[in-house]
PDB file of C-alpha atoms in Angstrom:
ATOM      1  CA  MET A  21      55.903 118.186 138.031  1.00 52.00           C
ATOM      2  CA  ARG A  22      58.363 120.078 135.863  1.00 57.00           C
ATOM      3  CA  ARG A  23      59.295 118.651 132.457  1.00 57.00           C
ATOM      4  CA  PHE A  24      62.775 118.979 131.004  1.00 56.00           C
ATOM      5  CA  PRO A  25      63.094 120.262 127.445  1.00 54.00           C
ATOM      6  CA  TYR A  26      64.319 116.925 126.046  1.00 52.00           C
ATOM      7  CA  GLU A  27      61.129 115.241 127.189  1.00 58.00           C
ATOM      8  CA  THR A  28      58.833 117.163 124.930  1.00 66.00           C
ATOM      9  CA  GLU A  29      57.561 115.565 121.753  1.00 67.00           C
ATOM     10  CA  MET A  30      59.061 118.270 119.533  1.00 62.00           C
ATOM     11  CA  ASN A  31      62.536 117.812 121.020  1.00 65.00           C
ATOM     12  CA  LYS A  32      62.278 114.054 120.600  1.00 69.00           C
ATOM     13  CA  LEU A  33      61.338 114.528 116.955  1.00 60.00           C
ATOM     14  CA  ILE A  34      64.227 116.925 116.390  1.00 68.00           C
ATOM     15  CA  GLY A  35      66.614 114.481 118.048  1.00 63.00           C
ATOM     16  CA  ILE A  36      65.412 111.610 115.876  1.00 68.00           C
ATOM     17  CA  LEU A  37      65.684 113.700 112.712  1.00 60.00           C
ATOM     18  CA  ALA A  38      69.186 114.826 113.670  1.00 61.00           C
ATOM     19  CA  CYS A  39      70.264 111.215 114.243  1.00 57.00           C
ATOM     20  CA  MET A  40      68.781 110.193 110.910  1.00 61.00           C
ATOM     21  CA  ALA A  41      70.583 113.046 109.133  1.00 58.00           C
ATOM     22  CA  VAL A  42      73.917 112.046 110.674  1.00 55.00           C
ATOM     23  CA  ALA A  43      73.339 108.385 109.781  1.00 56.00           C
ATOM     24  CA  LEU A  44      72.451 109.344 106.203  1.00 54.00           C
ATOM     25  CA  ALA A  45      75.526 111.545 105.902  1.00 56.00           C
ATOM     26  CA  LEU A  46      77.768 108.744 107.177  1.00 55.00           C
ATOM     27  CA  ALA A  47      76.178 106.182 104.893  1.00 53.00           C
ATOM     28  CA  THR A  48      76.587 108.445 101.876  1.00 51.00           C
ATOM     29  CA  ALA A  49      80.219 109.191 102.714  1.00 48.00           C
ATOM     30  CA  CYS A  50      81.079 105.511 103.055  1.00 46.00           C
ATOM     31  CA  THR A  51      79.534 104.273  99.824  1.00 43.00           C
ATOM     32  CA  HIS A  52      81.321 104.169  96.495  1.00 42.00           C
ATOM     33  CA  SER A  53      79.800 105.964  93.582  1.00 43.00           C
ATOM     34  CA  GLY A  54      80.714 105.009  90.048  1.00 46.00           C
ATOM     35  CA  SER A  55      80.418 108.583  88.893  1.00 44.00           C
ATOM     36  CA  GLY A  56      83.929 108.983  87.519  1.00 51.00           C
ATOM     37  CA  SER A  57      85.402 110.453  90.686  1.00 59.00           C
ATOM     38  CA  GLN A  58      87.407 107.241  90.917  1.00 75.00           C
ATOM     39  CA  ALA A  59      91.159 107.416  90.316  1.00 89.00           C
ATOM     40  CA  PRO A  60      92.181 105.909  86.958  1.00 92.00           C
ATOM     41  CA  VAL A  61      94.278 103.119  88.516  1.00 94.00           C
ATOM     42  CA  ASP A  62      91.343 102.203  90.777  1.00 96.00           C
ATOM     43  CA  GLU A  63      89.081 102.150  87.744  1.00 96.00           C
ATOM     44  CA  ALA A  64      91.476  99.868  85.853  1.00 96.00           C
ATOM     45  CA  GLU A  65      91.838  97.500  88.815  1.00 96.00           C
ATOM     46  CA  GLU A  66      88.084  97.332  89.243  1.00 96.00           C
ATOM     47  CA  ALA A  67      87.566  96.591  85.554  1.00 96.00           C
ATOM     48  CA  PHE A  68      90.209  93.858  85.722  1.00 95.00           C
ATOM     49  CA  ALA A  69      88.596  92.321  88.813  1.00 96.00           C
ATOM     50  CA  ARG A  70      85.274  92.195  86.964  1.00 96.00           C
ATOM     51  CA  GLY A  71      86.866  90.483  83.966  1.00 95.00           C
ATOM     52  CA  ARG A  72      86.536  93.550  81.754  1.00 96.00           C
ATOM     53  CA  TYR A  73      90.062  93.247  80.398  1.00 95.00           C
ATOM     54  CA  ALA A  74      89.548  95.514  77.373  1.00 94.00           C
ATOM     55  CA  LYS A  75      88.314  98.318  79.643  1.00 96.00           C
ATOM     56  CA  ALA A  76      91.206  97.782  82.064  1.00 95.00           C
ATOM     57  CA  GLN A  77      93.674  97.775  79.170  1.00 95.00           C
ATOM     58  CA  SER A  78      92.204 100.976  77.768  1.00 95.00           C
ATOM     59  CA  VAL A  79      92.478 102.785  81.100  1.00 95.00           C
ATOM     60  CA  CYS A  80      96.045 101.540  81.652  1.00 95.00           C
ATOM     61  CA  ASP A  81      97.075 102.622  78.147  1.00 95.00           C
ATOM     62  CA  SER A  82      95.601 106.070  78.685  1.00 95.00           C
ATOM     63  CA  ILE A  83      97.572 106.460  81.915  1.00 95.00           C
ATOM     64  CA  VAL A  84     100.894 105.235  80.508  1.00 95.00           C
ATOM     65  CA  LEU A  85     100.618 107.159  77.245  1.00 95.00           C
ATOM     66  CA  GLY A  86      98.825 110.208  78.639  1.00 92.00           C
ATOM     67  CA  THR A  87     100.086 113.487  79.976  1.00 90.00           C
ATOM     68  CA  ALA A  88      99.181 112.574  83.558  1.00 87.00           C
ATOM     69  CA  PHE A  89     101.829 109.825  83.652  1.00 93.00           C
ATOM     70  CA  ASP A  90     104.469 112.273  84.873  1.00 92.00           C
ATOM     71  CA  ASN A  91     102.252 113.209  87.834  1.00 91.00           C
ATOM     72  CA  THR A  92     101.287 109.654  88.803  1.00 93.00           C
ATOM     73  CA  ASP A  93     102.520 108.854  92.307  1.00 92.00           C
ATOM     74  CA  VAL A  94     104.853 105.981  93.163  1.00 93.00           C
ATOM     75  CA  TRP A  95     102.202 103.726  94.687  1.00 93.00           C
ATOM     76  CA  ASP A  96      99.936 104.086  91.655  1.00 94.00           C
ATOM     77  CA  LEU A  97     102.858 103.419  89.321  1.00 94.00           C
ATOM     78  CA  CYS A  98     103.604 100.188  91.207  1.00 92.00           C
ATOM     79  CA  ARG A  99      99.952  99.152  91.118  1.00 94.00           C
ATOM     80  CA  LEU A 100      99.760 100.014  87.428  1.00 95.00           C
ATOM     81  CA  SER A 101     102.904  98.039  86.697  1.00 93.00           C
ATOM     82  CA  LEU A 102     101.541  94.923  88.375  1.00 92.00           C
ATOM     83  CA  LEU A 103      98.172  95.343  86.688  1.00 95.00           C
ATOM     84  CA  LEU A 104      99.790  95.592  83.258  1.00 94.00           C
ATOM     85  CA  VAL A 105     101.690  92.340  83.841  1.00 91.00           C
ATOM     86  CA  ARG A 106      98.479  90.618  84.913  1.00 92.00           C
ATOM     87  CA  LEU A 107      96.665  91.994  81.870  1.00 94.00           C
ATOM     88  CA  GLY A 108      99.393  90.620  79.627  1.00 90.00           C
ATOM     89  CA  GLU A 109      99.004  87.212  81.225  1.00 88.00           C
ATOM     90  CA  ASN A 110      95.237  87.236  80.747  1.00 87.00           C
ATOM     91  CA  THR A 111      94.975  88.793  77.301  1.00 82.00           C
ATOM     92  CA  GLY A 112      98.069  87.317  75.650  1.00 79.00           C
ATOM     93  CA  ASP A 113      99.506  90.756  74.887  1.00 79.00           C
ATOM     94  CA  ASN A 114     102.632  90.168  76.966  1.00 82.00           C
ATOM     95  CA  ASP A 115     105.165  92.156  74.961  1.00 86.00           C
ATOM     96  CA  VAL A 116     103.499  95.563  74.993  1.00 90.00           C
ATOM     97  CA  ASN A 117     102.143  95.202  78.512  1.00 90.00           C
ATOM     98  CA  THR A 118     105.512  94.071  79.850  1.00 89.00           C
ATOM     99  CA  ALA A 119     107.188  97.064  78.219  1.00 89.00           C
ATOM    100  CA  PHE A 120     104.590  99.422  79.702  1.00 93.00           C
ATOM    101  CA  ALA A 121     104.872  97.728  83.101  1.00 90.00           C
ATOM    102  CA  ALA A 122     108.653  98.077  83.024  1.00 90.00           C
ATOM    103  CA  ARG A 123     108.260 101.761  82.153  1.00 91.00           C
ATOM    104  CA  CYS A 124     105.954 102.250  85.152  1.00 92.00           C
ATOM    105  CA  LEU A 125     108.321 100.467  87.512  1.00 90.00           C
ATOM    106  CA  ARG A 126     111.297 102.432  86.168  1.00 90.00           C
ATOM    107  CA  ALA A 127     109.420 105.702  86.756  1.00 93.00           C
ATOM    108  CA  ALA A 128     108.476 104.615  90.289  1.00 92.00           C
ATOM    109  CA  LEU A 129     112.083 103.712  91.077  1.00 90.00           C
ATOM    110  CA  GLN A 130     113.328 107.042  89.725  1.00 92.00           C
ATOM    111  CA  ARG A 131     110.826 109.001  91.820  1.00 94.00           C
ATOM    112  CA  ASP A 132     111.256 107.144  95.098  1.00 93.00           C
ATOM    113  CA  SER A 133     113.162 103.883  95.106  1.00 90.00           C
ATOM    114  CA  ASP A 134     112.691 103.299  98.844  1.00 92.00           C
ATOM    115  CA  SER A 135     108.899 103.492  98.628  1.00 91.00           C
ATOM    116  CA  THR A 136     108.940 101.297  95.541  1.00 89.00           C
ATOM    117  CA  TYR A 137     110.954  98.602  97.305  1.00 89.00           C
ATOM    118  CA  ILE A 138     108.697  98.814 100.362  1.00 91.00           C
ATOM    119  CA  TYR A 139     105.693  98.332  98.093  1.00 89.00           C
ATOM    120  CA  ILE A 140     107.312  95.335  96.406  1.00 87.00           C
ATOM    121  CA  GLN A 141     108.316  93.752  99.719  1.00 89.00           C
ATOM    122  CA  ALA A 142     104.727  93.993 100.974  1.00 90.00           C
ATOM    123  CA  MET A 143     103.391  92.046  97.984  1.00 88.00           C
ATOM    124  CA  PRO A 144     102.521  88.362  97.966  1.00 90.00           C
ATOM    125  CA  ASN A 145     105.360  86.178  96.596  1.00 88.00           C
ATOM    126  CA  GLU A 146     103.736  85.649  93.203  1.00 86.00           C
ATOM    127  CA  ASP A 147     103.329  89.389  92.620  1.00 87.00           C
ATOM    128  CA  ARG A 148     106.799  90.101  93.992  1.00 86.00           C
ATOM    129  CA  ALA A 149     108.219  87.674  91.411  1.00 86.00           C
ATOM    130  CA  ARG A 150     106.448  89.594  88.658  1.00 86.00           C
ATOM    131  CA  MET A 151     107.912  92.872  89.875  1.00 88.00           C
ATOM    132  CA  MET A 152     111.402  91.383  90.197  1.00 85.00           C
ATOM    133  CA  MET A 153     111.121  90.215  86.577  1.00 84.00           C
ATOM    134  CA  LEU A 154     110.307  93.806  85.566  1.00 85.00           C
ATOM    135  CA  SER A 155     113.192  95.081  87.645  1.00 80.00           C
ATOM    136  CA  ALA A 156     115.535  92.670  85.848  1.00 81.00           C
ATOM    137  CA  ILE A 157     114.199  93.867  82.482  1.00 80.00           C
ATOM    138  CA  ASN A 158     114.878  97.467  83.488  1.00 72.00           C
ATOM    139  CA  GLU A 159     118.403  96.649  84.616  1.00 74.00           C
ATOM    140  CA  ALA A 160     119.119  94.706  81.431  1.00 72.00           C
ATOM    141  CA  SER A 161     117.816  97.512  79.250  1.00 67.00           C
ATOM    142  CA  HIS A 162     120.263  99.943  80.860  1.00 63.00           C
ATOM    143  CA  GLU A 163     123.160  97.558  80.338  1.00 60.00           C
ATOM    144  CA  ALA A 164     122.264  96.718  76.731  1.00 54.00           C
ATOM    145  CA  PRO A 165     124.834  97.398  74.014  1.00 59.00           C
ATOM    146  CA  VAL A 166     124.539 100.857  72.537  1.00 59.00           C
ATOM    147  CA  ASP A 167     126.016 100.440  69.053  1.00 61.00           C
ATOM    148  CA  ASP A 168     126.716  97.677  66.529  1.00 58.00           C
ATOM    149  CA  SER A 169     130.334  97.191  67.616  1.00 58.00           C
ATOM    150  CA  ASP A 170     129.121  96.263  71.101  1.00 54.00           C
ATOM    151  CA  ILE A 171     126.718  93.708  69.608  1.00 52.00           C
ATOM    152  CA  SER A 172     129.500  92.007  67.639  1.00 55.00           C
ATOM    153  CA  ASP A 173     131.422  91.517  70.904  1.00 54.00           C
ATOM    154  CA  ILE A 174     128.537  89.463  72.288  1.00 52.00           C
ATOM    155  CA  LYS A 175     128.713  86.785  69.575  1.00 50.00           C
TER     156      LYS A 175
END
């Protein structure tokens, strides 16, 4: 009786090892490592979800005030904006966080208003209300009086 090559013990062992190597590679690729390869917005959201508000605030501040802000994509700016509003609600630092959140939303709208509005429309109602508040702040800041004579007209 003639044996086929896959029936030998060595070929079975090689097949099993190959399957184990593929499974290990897939498992490694699908797991998250906390080794700093995480995007800053992801890191801030994760810290917020874990209740580490100071860490989340620190990461958000470094993004908004850092040199990478100009290269942050629209989706991340929207996420960052919402996260800053939530941080303000949880930490009581509403003024600064609202200003930073409005800055992020304004930058997102300037880069790609269509994508920004799509992002906002996909949000749950509560989050959409937060973003609409920021949008209203941005609109009001562009329509604000420029000099003292304009302010006297308001009274």
